[in-house]
Amino acid sequence: MRERSVGKGNPGEPIPAMEGSEPGRGEMRRFTWEEIGQRSGRGPAGQERWLVIDRKVYDISHFCRRHPGGSRVISHYAGQDATDPFIAFHLDKALVRKYMNPLLIGELAPDQPSFEPSKNVSLVEDFRELRATVEKMGLLQPNHAFFILCLCHILVLDVAAWLIIWYFGASLVPFLFSAVLLGTVQAQAGWLQHDFGHLSVFSKSRWNHWVHKFVIGHLKGAPASWWNHLHFQHHAKPNCFRKDPDVNMHPLFFALGKTLSVELGVQKKKFMPYNHQHKYFFIIGPPALVPLYFQWYIFYFAVQRKQWVDLAWMLSFYIRFFLTYFPFLGVKGTLGLHLLVRFIESNWFVWVTQMNHIPMHIDYDKNVDWFSTQLQATCNVHQSWFNDWFSGHLNFQIEHHLFPTMPRHNYWKVAPLVKSLCAKHGIEYQCKPLLTAFADIVHSLKDSGELWLDAYLHK
């Protein structure tokens, strides 16, 4: 669950009081994990949705549709313990708990464990101790100068791209050089909006939301509400099919993960020649995602969901871009520049964001603990000045997923503690060179495609 800020689907500020049992009236009802597990929105309890936070049971059946962070992200934890994601996603937890009271319907029975019996008690407790250590070390506190420098270097590159066209003219070399700079601006602005979207820069959620709209809307031309809708689902249940939107390309375009690929083959389903997906990935993956899909879908999303403020910010980007380059390039040249910039951005974005996830475990949600959920779905890339800058510190994907509100400049500080916890519990902590991470995307697609083909032909 997320805090509410102005605007539908925009987490940050207090959620409104909702229907539910009024706490404090009479004796608190007691529930078992079996009862809670049946309230997942599916199964014998129908559309009932309950979840648990710190042993308290909340009925979100009606509230989920009005949840500021979106109905899906909170519903992904229906029937489960949501304590760790609740802590991970919220800044002012005490305030949010106050507004959750109308949803409170009871608590776990005294003989019930604090989380599902299937989860590793020692690992859950150790991670919560790690979280407390992180807070005491001040690793959730941002260095504002860092983010100011990030923004300044983006603005400098943006201005430099225009100066090149203005001074050298619209011939091929200045045109291409300007496009590379603008592609870099888009990639780096993507990493910066990611920081604000995760509430990592300011102590007040609404401040993060305001600047987030400027960076993603005016500097990139995309709606903040669209990013929130998709990205928090990804963080809540990474690589969980039907819960993480980032793996929705399965099965229409790709067969992902060993388990899902075999399942697809056994079912004799073939939407694409998956045994060749490691080849056509280079055509419909990095080059095409942003210019051929995101470019039009973001407008559909903003209009269909009536996100008029986001749409206004988006239009401010396109108006500025057109007014800036039309006098030098004309209509065709300006459109060509924009398409080339999106092409560069798309390749950059896809390779960086998929290197940490596609090669990892992809399956249905198995409701394992928060730490295991994130570690099995993410891997890291070696630290270096270039890797940090090139990936927006998403080379520390493990630490980012465990502590999504942590400012990225602190990931390297918590990494040794995460490694120690992994070693203690026998969990693999994957970290690899950048080019190896890129290659592993292709290798994993090839492997899952072959598994699909074998199941399709022989099982």
CSV table of C-alpha atoms in Angstrom, one decimal:
chain,number,residue,atom,x,y,z
A,1,MET,CA,0.0,0.0,0.0
A,2,ARG,CA,1.2,3.5,-0.8
A,3,GLU,CA,0.7,6.9,0.6
A,4,ARG,CA,-1.4,9.4,-1.4
A,5,SER,CA,-0.6,12.6,-3.2
A,6,VAL,CA,-2.6,14.8,-5.4
A,7,GLY,CA,-3.7,12.9,-8.5
A,8,LYS,CA,-5.1,9.5,-9.0
A,9,GLY,CA,-2.6,6.7,-8.9
A,10,ASN,CA,0.0,9.1,-7.5
A,11,PRO,CA,1.3,7.7,-4.2
A,12,GLY,CA,2.6,9.9,-1.5
A,13,GLU,CA,0.2,11.6,0.9
A,14,PRO,CA,-2.4,10.3,3.3
A,15,ILE,CA,-5.0,7.9,1.9
A,16,PRO,CA,-8.6,8.7,2.5
A,17,ALA,CA,-10.6,7.0,5.1
A,18,MET,CA,-12.3,4.0,3.6
A,19,GLU,CA,-15.0,1.5,4.5
A,20,GLY,CA,-14.2,-1.3,6.8
A,21,SER,CA,-14.6,-2.5,10.4
A,22,GLU,CA,-14.1,0.2,12.9
A,23,PRO,CA,-11.2,-0.8,15.2
A,24,GLY,CA,-11.4,-0.6,18.9
A,25,ARG,CA,-15.1,-1.7,19.1
A,26,GLY,CA,-15.3,-4.8,21.1
A,27,GLU,CA,-12.8,-7.7,21.0
A,28,MET,CA,-10.5,-7.9,18.0
A,29,ARG,CA,-11.3,-10.7,15.7
A,30,ARG,CA,-8.7,-13.4,15.3
A,31,PHE,CA,-7.7,-15.1,12.0
A,32,THR,CA,-5.5,-18.0,10.8
A,33,TRP,CA,-3.3,-18.0,7.8
A,34,GLU,CA,-5.5,-20.5,6.2
A,35,GLU,CA,-8.4,-18.0,6.3
A,36,ILE,CA,-6.3,-15.1,5.1
A,37,GLY,CA,-4.8,-17.2,2.2
A,38,GLN,CA,-8.4,-17.8,0.9
A,39,ARG,CA,-8.9,-14.0,0.6
A,40,SER,CA,-6.6,-13.4,-2.4
A,41,GLY,CA,-9.3,-12.3,-4.8
A,42,ARG,CA,-9.5,-15.8,-6.2
A,43,GLY,CA,-10.7,-19.1,-4.9
A,44,PRO,CA,-13.5,-20.0,-2.5
A,45,ALA,CA,-13.8,-16.5,-0.9
A,46,GLY,CA,-14.5,-14.9,-4.3
A,47,GLN,CA,-13.4,-11.3,-4.6
A,48,GLU,CA,-12.5,-10.8,-0.9
A,49,ARG,CA,-9.0,-9.4,-0.5
A,50,TRP,CA,-7.2,-9.4,2.9
A,51,LEU,CA,-3.6,-8.8,3.7
A,52,VAL,CA,-1.5,-8.7,6.9
A,53,ILE,CA,0.9,-6.0,8.1
A,54,ASP,CA,2.6,-6.5,11.5
A,55,ARG,CA,0.1,-9.2,12.5
A,56,LYS,CA,-2.9,-6.8,11.8
A,57,VAL,CA,-5.4,-8.0,9.2
A,58,TYR,CA,-6.8,-5.5,6.7
A,59,ASP,CA,-9.7,-5.9,4.3
A,60,ILE,CA,-8.7,-4.2,1.1
A,61,SER,CA,-11.6,-5.7,-1.0
A,62,HIS,CA,-13.1,-2.3,-1.8
A,63,PHE,CA,-10.2,0.0,-1.0
A,64,CYS,CA,-7.9,-1.6,-3.6
A,65,ARG,CA,-9.7,0.2,-6.4
A,66,ARG,CA,-9.0,3.5,-4.8
A,67,HIS,CA,-5.5,2.7,-3.6
A,68,PRO,CA,-3.3,5.7,-4.6
A,69,GLY,CA,-0.6,3.4,-5.9
A,70,GLY,CA,-3.0,1.5,-8.1
A,71,SER,CA,-5.3,-1.5,-7.5
A,72,ARG,CA,-2.9,-4.0,-8.9
A,73,VAL,CA,0.1,-3.4,-6.8
A,74,ILE,CA,-1.7,-3.8,-3.5
A,75,SER,CA,-3.8,-6.7,-4.8
A,76,HIS,CA,-0.7,-8.6,-5.6
A,77,TYR,CA,-0.3,-9.2,-1.8
A,78,ALA,CA,-3.9,-10.1,-1.1
A,79,GLY,CA,-3.9,-13.3,1.0
A,80,GLN,CA,-0.3,-12.7,2.0
A,81,ASP,CA,1.8,-11.0,4.6
A,82,ALA,CA,2.7,-7.5,3.2
A,83,THR,CA,4.8,-6.2,6.1
A,84,ASP,CA,8.1,-6.0,4.3
A,85,PRO,CA,6.8,-4.3,1.1
A,86,PHE,CA,4.8,-1.9,3.2
A,87,ILE,CA,7.9,-0.8,5.0
A,88,ALA,CA,9.9,-0.8,1.8
A,89,PHE,CA,7.6,1.5,-0.2
A,90,HIS,CA,6.5,4.1,2.4
A,91,LEU,CA,8.2,7.1,3.9
A,92,ASP,CA,5.9,8.2,6.6
A,93,LYS,CA,4.7,4.8,7.9
A,94,ALA,CA,3.0,6.2,11.1
A,95,LEU,CA,0.9,8.5,9.1
A,96,VAL,CA,-0.2,5.8,6.6
A,97,ARG,CA,-1.1,3.5,9.5
A,98,LYS,CA,-3.4,6.1,10.8
A,99,TYR,CA,-5.4,6.2,7.6
A,100,MET,CA,-5.4,2.4,7.4
A,101,ASN,CA,-7.4,2.0,10.6
A,102,PRO,CA,-10.8,1.9,8.9
A,103,LEU,CA,-9.6,-1.1,6.9
A,104,LEU,CA,-8.6,-3.0,10.0
A,105,ILE,CA,-10.8,-6.1,10.7
A,106,GLY,CA,-8.7,-8.1,13.1
A,107,GLU,CA,-5.4,-9.7,13.8
A,108,LEU,CA,-3.6,-13.0,13.6
A,109,ALA,CA,-4.6,-15.5,16.3
A,110,PRO,CA,-2.0,-15.9,19.1
A,111,ASP,CA,-1.0,-19.4,17.9
A,112,GLN,CA,-0.3,-18.1,14.4
A,113,PRO,CA,3.2,-17.0,13.3
A,114,SER,CA,3.8,-13.4,12.2
A,115,PHE,CA,4.1,-14.5,8.6
A,116,GLU,CA,3.2,-17.5,6.5
A,117,PRO,CA,4.5,-20.8,8.0
A,118,SER,CA,6.1,-21.6,4.6
A,119,LYS,CA,8.5,-18.7,4.8
A,120,ASN,CA,12.0,-18.9,6.3
A,121,VAL,CA,11.7,-17.5,9.8
A,122,SER,CA,15.4,-16.9,10.3
A,123,LEU,CA,15.8,-15.2,6.9
A,124,VAL,CA,12.8,-12.9,7.5
A,125,GLU,CA,14.0,-11.8,10.9
A,126,ASP,CA,17.6,-11.3,9.7
A,127,PHE,CA,16.5,-9.1,6.9
A,128,ARG,CA,14.4,-7.0,9.2
A,129,GLU,CA,17.4,-6.6,11.4
A,130,LEU,CA,19.4,-5.5,8.3
A,131,ARG,CA,16.7,-3.0,7.5
A,132,ALA,CA,16.9,-1.6,11.0
A,133,THR,CA,20.7,-1.3,10.7
A,134,VAL,CA,20.3,0.5,7.3
A,135,GLU,CA,18.1,3.1,9.0
A,136,LYS,CA,20.5,3.6,11.9
A,137,MET,CA,23.4,4.1,9.5
A,138,GLY,CA,21.5,6.8,7.7
A,139,LEU,CA,21.6,5.1,4.3
A,140,LEU,CA,18.1,6.1,3.5
A,141,GLN,CA,19.0,9.8,3.8
A,142,PRO,CA,19.8,11.5,0.4
A,143,ASN,CA,22.6,13.8,-0.5
A,144,HIS,CA,20.8,16.6,-2.3
A,145,ALA,CA,24.0,17.9,-3.9
A,146,PHE,CA,24.3,14.5,-5.8
A,147,PHE,CA,20.9,14.9,-7.4
A,148,ILE,CA,21.4,18.5,-8.2
A,149,LEU,CA,24.6,17.6,-10.1
A,150,CYS,CA,22.7,14.8,-11.9
A,151,LEU,CA,20.0,17.3,-13.0
A,152,CYS,CA,22.6,19.9,-14.0
A,153,HIS,CA,24.6,17.5,-16.2
A,154,ILE,CA,21.4,16.6,-18.0
A,155,LEU,CA,20.5,20.2,-18.6
A,156,VAL,CA,24.1,21.0,-19.8
A,157,LEU,CA,23.9,18.1,-22.3
A,158,ASP,CA,20.5,19.2,-23.5
A,159,VAL,CA,21.8,22.8,-24.2
A,160,ALA,CA,25.0,21.5,-25.8
A,161,ALA,CA,22.9,19.4,-28.3
A,162,TRP,CA,21.1,22.6,-29.4
A,163,LEU,CA,24.3,24.7,-29.5
A,164,ILE,CA,25.9,22.1,-31.9
A,165,ILE,CA,23.0,22.5,-34.4
A,166,TRP,CA,22.9,26.2,-33.9
A,167,TYR,CA,26.7,26.7,-34.4
A,168,PHE,CA,27.6,24.0,-36.9
A,169,GLY,CA,24.4,23.8,-38.8
A,170,ALA,CA,22.2,20.9,-39.8
A,171,SER,CA,24.7,18.8,-41.8
A,172,LEU,CA,25.0,15.1,-41.1
A,173,VAL,CA,27.8,15.1,-38.5
A,174,PRO,CA,26.4,17.8,-36.2
A,175,PHE,CA,23.0,16.2,-36.6
A,176,LEU,CA,24.3,12.8,-35.5
A,177,PHE,CA,26.4,14.3,-32.7
A,178,SER,CA,23.4,16.2,-31.4
A,179,ALA,CA,21.2,13.1,-31.5
A,180,VAL,CA,23.8,11.2,-29.4
A,181,LEU,CA,23.8,13.9,-26.8
A,182,LEU,CA,20.0,14.1,-26.8
A,183,GLY,CA,19.8,10.3,-26.5
A,184,THR,CA,22.1,10.5,-23.5
A,185,VAL,CA,19.9,13.2,-22.0
A,186,GLN,CA,16.9,10.9,-22.3
A,187,ALA,CA,18.7,7.9,-20.8
A,188,GLN,CA,20.1,10.0,-17.9
A,189,ALA,CA,16.7,11.8,-17.3
A,190,GLY,CA,15.2,8.3,-17.2
A,191,TRP,CA,17.5,7.4,-14.3
A,192,LEU,CA,16.8,10.7,-12.5
A,193,GLN,CA,13.0,10.4,-12.8
A,194,HIS,CA,13.4,6.9,-11.4
A,195,ASP,CA,15.0,8.5,-8.3
A,196,PHE,CA,12.1,10.9,-7.7
A,197,GLY,CA,9.5,8.2,-8.6
A,198,HIS,CA,10.9,6.0,-5.8
A,199,LEU,CA,10.7,8.9,-3.3
A,200,SER,CA,14.5,8.8,-2.9
A,201,VAL,CA,15.4,12.5,-3.0
A,202,PHE,CA,13.1,14.4,-0.6
A,203,SER,CA,11.8,13.5,2.8
A,204,LYS,CA,8.3,14.6,1.8
A,205,SER,CA,6.5,12.4,-0.7
A,206,ARG,CA,4.7,15.3,-2.4
A,207,TRP,CA,8.0,17.0,-3.2
A,208,ASN,CA,9.2,13.9,-4.9
A,209,HIS,CA,6.0,13.7,-6.9
A,210,TRP,CA,6.2,17.3,-8.1
A,211,VAL,CA,9.7,17.1,-9.4
A,212,HIS,CA,9.0,13.6,-10.8
A,213,LYS,CA,6.3,15.1,-13.0
A,214,PHE,CA,8.7,17.7,-14.3
A,215,VAL,CA,11.6,15.3,-15.0
A,216,ILE,CA,9.6,12.5,-16.6
A,217,GLY,CA,7.0,14.9,-18.2
A,218,HIS,CA,9.0,17.9,-19.4
A,219,LEU,CA,12.4,16.4,-19.8
A,220,LYS,CA,11.2,13.0,-21.3
A,221,GLY,CA,7.7,13.5,-22.5
A,222,ALA,CA,6.1,10.6,-20.5
A,223,PRO,CA,3.4,10.5,-17.8
A,224,ALA,CA,4.4,9.9,-14.2
A,225,SER,CA,1.2,8.0,-13.5
A,226,TRP,CA,2.1,5.5,-16.2
A,227,TRP,CA,5.5,4.9,-14.7
A,228,ASN,CA,4.0,4.5,-11.2
A,229,HIS,CA,1.3,2.1,-12.4
A,230,LEU,CA,3.9,-0.3,-14.0
A,231,HIS,CA,7.0,0.1,-12.0
A,232,PHE,CA,5.6,-0.4,-8.5
A,233,GLN,CA,4.0,-3.7,-9.6
A,234,HIS,CA,7.4,-4.7,-10.9
A,235,HIS,CA,9.1,-4.0,-7.5
A,236,ALA,CA,6.3,-5.7,-5.6
A,237,LYS,CA,6.6,-9.0,-7.4
A,238,PRO,CA,9.6,-8.9,-9.8
A,239,ASN,CA,9.7,-11.6,-12.5
A,240,CYS,CA,6.4,-13.0,-11.2
A,241,PHE,CA,4.2,-13.8,-14.3
A,242,ARG,CA,0.8,-12.1,-14.3
A,243,LYS,CA,2.0,-9.7,-11.5
A,244,ASP,CA,5.1,-8.1,-12.9
A,245,PRO,CA,4.2,-6.1,-16.1
A,246,ASP,CA,7.9,-6.2,-17.2
A,247,VAL,CA,7.4,-9.9,-18.1
A,248,ASN,CA,4.2,-9.4,-20.0
A,249,MET,CA,6.1,-10.0,-23.2
A,250,HIS,CA,5.6,-13.7,-22.3
A,251,PRO,CA,4.1,-15.4,-24.2
A,252,LEU,CA,3.1,-13.1,-27.0
A,253,PHE,CA,6.6,-12.2,-28.1
A,254,PHE,CA,9.0,-14.2,-26.0
A,255,ALA,CA,9.1,-17.4,-23.9
A,256,LEU,CA,10.7,-16.4,-20.6
A,257,GLY,CA,12.1,-18.5,-17.9
A,258,LYS,CA,12.7,-22.2,-17.7
A,259,THR,CA,9.4,-23.1,-16.0
A,260,LEU,CA,7.1,-20.9,-18.1
A,261,SER,CA,8.9,-21.9,-21.4
A,262,VAL,CA,8.4,-25.6,-20.7
A,263,GLU,CA,4.8,-25.0,-19.7
A,264,LEU,CA,4.2,-23.2,-23.0
A,265,GLY,CA,5.7,-26.0,-25.0
A,266,VAL,CA,3.7,-28.7,-23.2
A,267,GLN,CA,0.5,-26.7,-23.9
A,268,LYS,CA,1.5,-26.7,-27.6
A,269,LYS,CA,1.3,-22.9,-27.8
A,270,LYS,CA,3.3,-21.0,-30.4
A,271,PHE,CA,2.7,-17.3,-30.8
A,272,MET,CA,6.3,-16.8,-32.2
A,273,PRO,CA,9.1,-19.0,-33.2
A,274,TYR,CA,10.6,-18.9,-29.7
A,275,ASN,CA,13.6,-21.1,-30.7
A,276,HIS,CA,14.8,-18.0,-32.7
A,277,GLN,CA,13.8,-15.4,-30.1
A,278,HIS,CA,17.5,-14.7,-29.2
A,279,LYS,CA,17.8,-13.5,-32.8
A,280,TYR,CA,14.6,-11.4,-33.3
A,281,PHE,CA,15.2,-9.8,-29.9
A,282,PHE,CA,17.7,-7.6,-31.7
A,283,ILE,CA,14.8,-6.4,-34.0
A,284,ILE,CA,11.8,-6.1,-31.7
A,285,GLY,CA,13.6,-5.6,-28.4
A,286,PRO,CA,16.1,-2.8,-27.9
A,287,PRO,CA,15.6,-0.8,-31.1
A,288,ALA,CA,11.8,-0.9,-31.1
A,289,LEU,CA,10.4,-0.7,-27.6
A,290,VAL,CA,10.5,3.0,-27.1
A,291,PRO,CA,9.9,4.4,-30.6
A,292,LEU,CA,7.3,1.9,-31.8
A,293,TYR,CA,5.5,1.0,-28.6
A,294,PHE,CA,6.0,3.4,-25.6
A,295,GLN,CA,5.9,6.4,-27.9
A,296,TRP,CA,2.2,6.0,-28.7
A,297,TYR,CA,1.0,4.0,-25.7
A,298,ILE,CA,1.9,6.7,-23.2
A,299,PHE,CA,-0.5,9.0,-24.9
A,300,TYR,CA,-3.2,6.4,-24.9
A,301,PHE,CA,-2.6,5.7,-21.2
A,302,ALA,CA,-2.8,9.4,-20.2
A,303,VAL,CA,-6.0,10.1,-22.2
A,304,GLN,CA,-7.7,6.8,-21.3
A,305,ARG,CA,-7.1,7.4,-17.6
A,306,LYS,CA,-7.8,11.1,-17.8
A,307,GLN,CA,-4.3,12.1,-16.4
A,308,TRP,CA,-4.6,15.6,-17.8
A,309,VAL,CA,-1.8,17.1,-15.6
A,310,ASP,CA,0.6,14.4,-16.9
A,311,LEU,CA,-0.6,15.0,-20.4
A,312,ALA,CA,0.1,18.7,-20.1
A,313,TRP,CA,3.7,18.0,-18.9
A,314,MET,CA,4.2,15.6,-21.8
A,315,LEU,CA,3.0,18.2,-24.3
A,316,SER,CA,5.4,20.7,-22.9
A,317,PHE,CA,8.2,18.4,-23.8
A,318,TYR,CA,7.1,18.0,-27.4
A,319,ILE,CA,6.3,21.7,-27.9
A,320,ARG,CA,9.7,22.7,-26.5
A,321,PHE,CA,11.5,20.1,-28.7
A,322,PHE,CA,9.7,21.2,-31.8
A,323,LEU,CA,10.2,25.0,-31.2
A,324,THR,CA,13.9,24.3,-30.4
A,325,TYR,CA,14.8,22.4,-33.6
A,326,PHE,CA,12.2,23.3,-36.2
A,327,PRO,CA,13.9,26.6,-37.2
A,328,PHE,CA,17.1,24.7,-38.1
A,329,LEU,CA,15.8,21.3,-39.3
A,330,GLY,CA,12.3,21.8,-40.6
A,331,VAL,CA,9.4,19.4,-40.0
A,332,LYS,CA,11.0,16.3,-41.5
A,333,GLY,CA,14.4,17.0,-39.9
A,334,THR,CA,12.9,17.6,-36.5
A,335,LEU,CA,10.8,14.4,-36.7
A,336,GLY,CA,13.8,12.5,-37.9
A,337,LEU,CA,15.9,13.8,-35.0
A,338,HIS,CA,13.2,12.8,-32.5
A,339,LEU,CA,12.9,9.3,-33.9
A,340,LEU,CA,16.7,8.9,-33.8
A,341,VAL,CA,16.9,10.1,-30.2
A,342,ARG,CA,14.1,7.6,-29.2
A,343,PHE,CA,16.0,4.9,-31.0
A,344,ILE,CA,19.2,5.6,-29.0
A,345,GLU,CA,17.3,5.9,-25.8
A,346,SER,CA,15.4,2.6,-26.5
A,347,ASN,CA,18.6,0.6,-27.0
A,348,TRP,CA,20.2,2.1,-23.9
A,349,PHE,CA,17.1,1.5,-21.7
A,350,VAL,CA,16.4,-2.0,-22.8
A,351,TRP,CA,19.9,-3.4,-22.4
A,352,VAL,CA,20.4,-1.8,-19.0
A,353,THR,CA,17.0,-2.7,-17.5
A,354,GLN,CA,16.8,-6.2,-18.8
A,355,MET,CA,20.4,-7.3,-18.0
A,356,ASN,CA,19.4,-7.6,-14.3
A,357,HIS,CA,16.1,-9.5,-14.8
A,358,ILE,CA,15.7,-11.6,-17.9
A,359,PRO,CA,18.5,-14.0,-17.1
A,360,MET,CA,17.1,-14.6,-13.6
A,361,HIS,CA,14.3,-16.8,-12.3
A,362,ILE,CA,10.9,-16.1,-13.9
A,363,ASP,CA,7.8,-18.0,-12.7
A,364,TYR,CA,4.4,-17.6,-11.1
A,365,ASP,CA,4.3,-15.9,-7.7
A,366,LYS,CA,5.3,-18.5,-5.1
A,367,ASN,CA,4.8,-16.2,-2.1
A,368,VAL,CA,8.3,-16.4,-0.7
A,369,ASP,CA,9.8,-13.9,1.7
A,370,TRP,CA,10.7,-10.4,0.5
A,371,PHE,CA,14.5,-11.0,0.5
A,372,SER,CA,14.2,-14.2,-1.5
A,373,THR,CA,11.7,-12.7,-3.9
A,374,GLN,CA,14.1,-9.9,-4.8
A,375,LEU,CA,17.3,-12.0,-4.9
A,376,GLN,CA,16.0,-14.7,-7.2
A,377,ALA,CA,14.8,-12.0,-9.7
A,378,THR,CA,17.7,-9.6,-9.7
A,379,CYS,CA,21.5,-9.6,-10.2
A,380,ASN,CA,24.2,-6.9,-10.1
A,381,VAL,CA,26.8,-5.6,-12.5
A,382,HIS,CA,30.3,-4.7,-11.3
A,383,GLN,CA,30.8,-1.2,-9.9
A,384,SER,CA,32.8,1.3,-11.8
A,385,TRP,CA,32.4,5.0,-12.5
A,386,PHE,CA,31.2,4.3,-16.0
A,387,ASN,CA,28.9,1.5,-15.0
A,388,ASP,CA,27.3,3.6,-12.2
A,389,TRP,CA,26.8,6.5,-14.6
A,390,PHE,CA,25.7,4.4,-17.6
A,391,SER,CA,23.1,2.5,-15.7
A,392,GLY,CA,22.0,5.1,-13.2
A,393,HIS,CA,23.4,2.9,-10.4
A,394,LEU,CA,21.0,0.1,-11.5
A,395,ASN,CA,24.1,-2.0,-11.6
A,396,PHE,CA,23.2,-2.3,-7.9
A,397,GLN,CA,19.8,-3.8,-8.8
A,398,ILE,CA,19.8,-6.2,-5.8
A,399,GLU,CA,20.2,-3.4,-3.3
A,400,HIS,CA,17.7,-1.2,-5.1
A,401,HIS,CA,15.1,-3.9,-5.0
A,402,LEU,CA,15.6,-4.6,-1.4
A,403,PHE,CA,15.5,-0.9,-0.4
A,404,PRO,CA,13.6,0.9,-3.2
A,405,THR,CA,13.5,4.3,-1.4
A,406,MET,CA,17.2,4.3,-0.7
A,407,PRO,CA,19.1,7.0,-2.6
A,408,ARG,CA,21.2,5.4,-5.3
A,409,HIS,CA,24.5,6.9,-4.1
A,410,ASN,CA,24.3,4.7,-1.0
A,411,TYR,CA,23.8,1.3,-2.7
A,412,TRP,CA,27.5,0.5,-2.6
A,413,LYS,CA,27.6,1.1,1.2
A,414,VAL,CA,24.8,-1.5,1.9
A,415,ALA,CA,26.1,-4.0,-0.7
A,416,PRO,CA,28.6,-5.7,1.8
A,417,LEU,CA,25.8,-6.2,4.3
A,418,VAL,CA,23.5,-7.8,1.7
A,419,LYS,CA,26.3,-10.1,0.6
A,420,SER,CA,26.9,-11.2,4.2
A,421,LEU,CA,23.2,-12.0,4.6
A,422,CYS,CA,23.2,-14.0,1.4
A,423,ALA,CA,26.3,-15.9,2.5
A,424,LYS,CA,24.7,-16.7,5.9
A,425,HIS,CA,21.6,-18.2,4.3
A,426,GLY,CA,23.2,-19.9,1.2
A,427,ILE,CA,21.6,-17.5,-1.3
A,428,GLU,CA,23.5,-16.7,-4.5
A,429,TYR,CA,24.5,-13.0,-4.9
A,430,GLN,CA,25.2,-12.6,-8.6
A,431,CYS,CA,27.5,-9.9,-9.8
A,432,LYS,CA,29.0,-9.8,-13.2
A,433,PRO,CA,30.8,-7.6,-15.8
A,434,LEU,CA,28.7,-5.3,-17.9
A,435,LEU,CA,29.2,-7.0,-21.2
A,436,THR,CA,28.7,-10.4,-19.6
A,437,ALA,CA,25.3,-9.1,-18.3
A,438,PHE,CA,24.4,-8.0,-21.8
A,439,ALA,CA,25.3,-11.4,-23.3
A,440,ASP,CA,23.4,-13.2,-20.6
A,441,ILE,CA,20.2,-11.7,-21.9
A,442,VAL,CA,20.7,-13.3,-25.3
A,443,HIS,CA,21.9,-16.6,-23.8
A,444,SER,CA,18.9,-16.9,-21.5
A,445,LEU,CA,16.5,-16.2,-24.4
A,446,LYS,CA,18.3,-18.9,-26.4
A,447,ASP,CA,18.1,-21.4,-23.5
A,448,SER,CA,14.4,-20.8,-22.8
A,449,GLY,CA,13.6,-20.9,-26.5
A,450,GLU,CA,15.3,-24.4,-26.8
A,451,LEU,CA,13.4,-25.6,-23.7
A,452,TRP,CA,10.1,-24.5,-25.3
A,453,LEU,CA,11.0,-26.2,-28.6
A,454,ASP,CA,11.9,-29.5,-26.8
A,455,ALA,CA,8.6,-29.4,-24.8
A,456,TYR,CA,6.6,-28.4,-27.9
A,457,LEU,CA,7.9,-31.3,-29.9
A,458,HIS,CA,8.4,-34.1,-27.4
A,459,LYS,CA,6.2,-33.6,-24.3
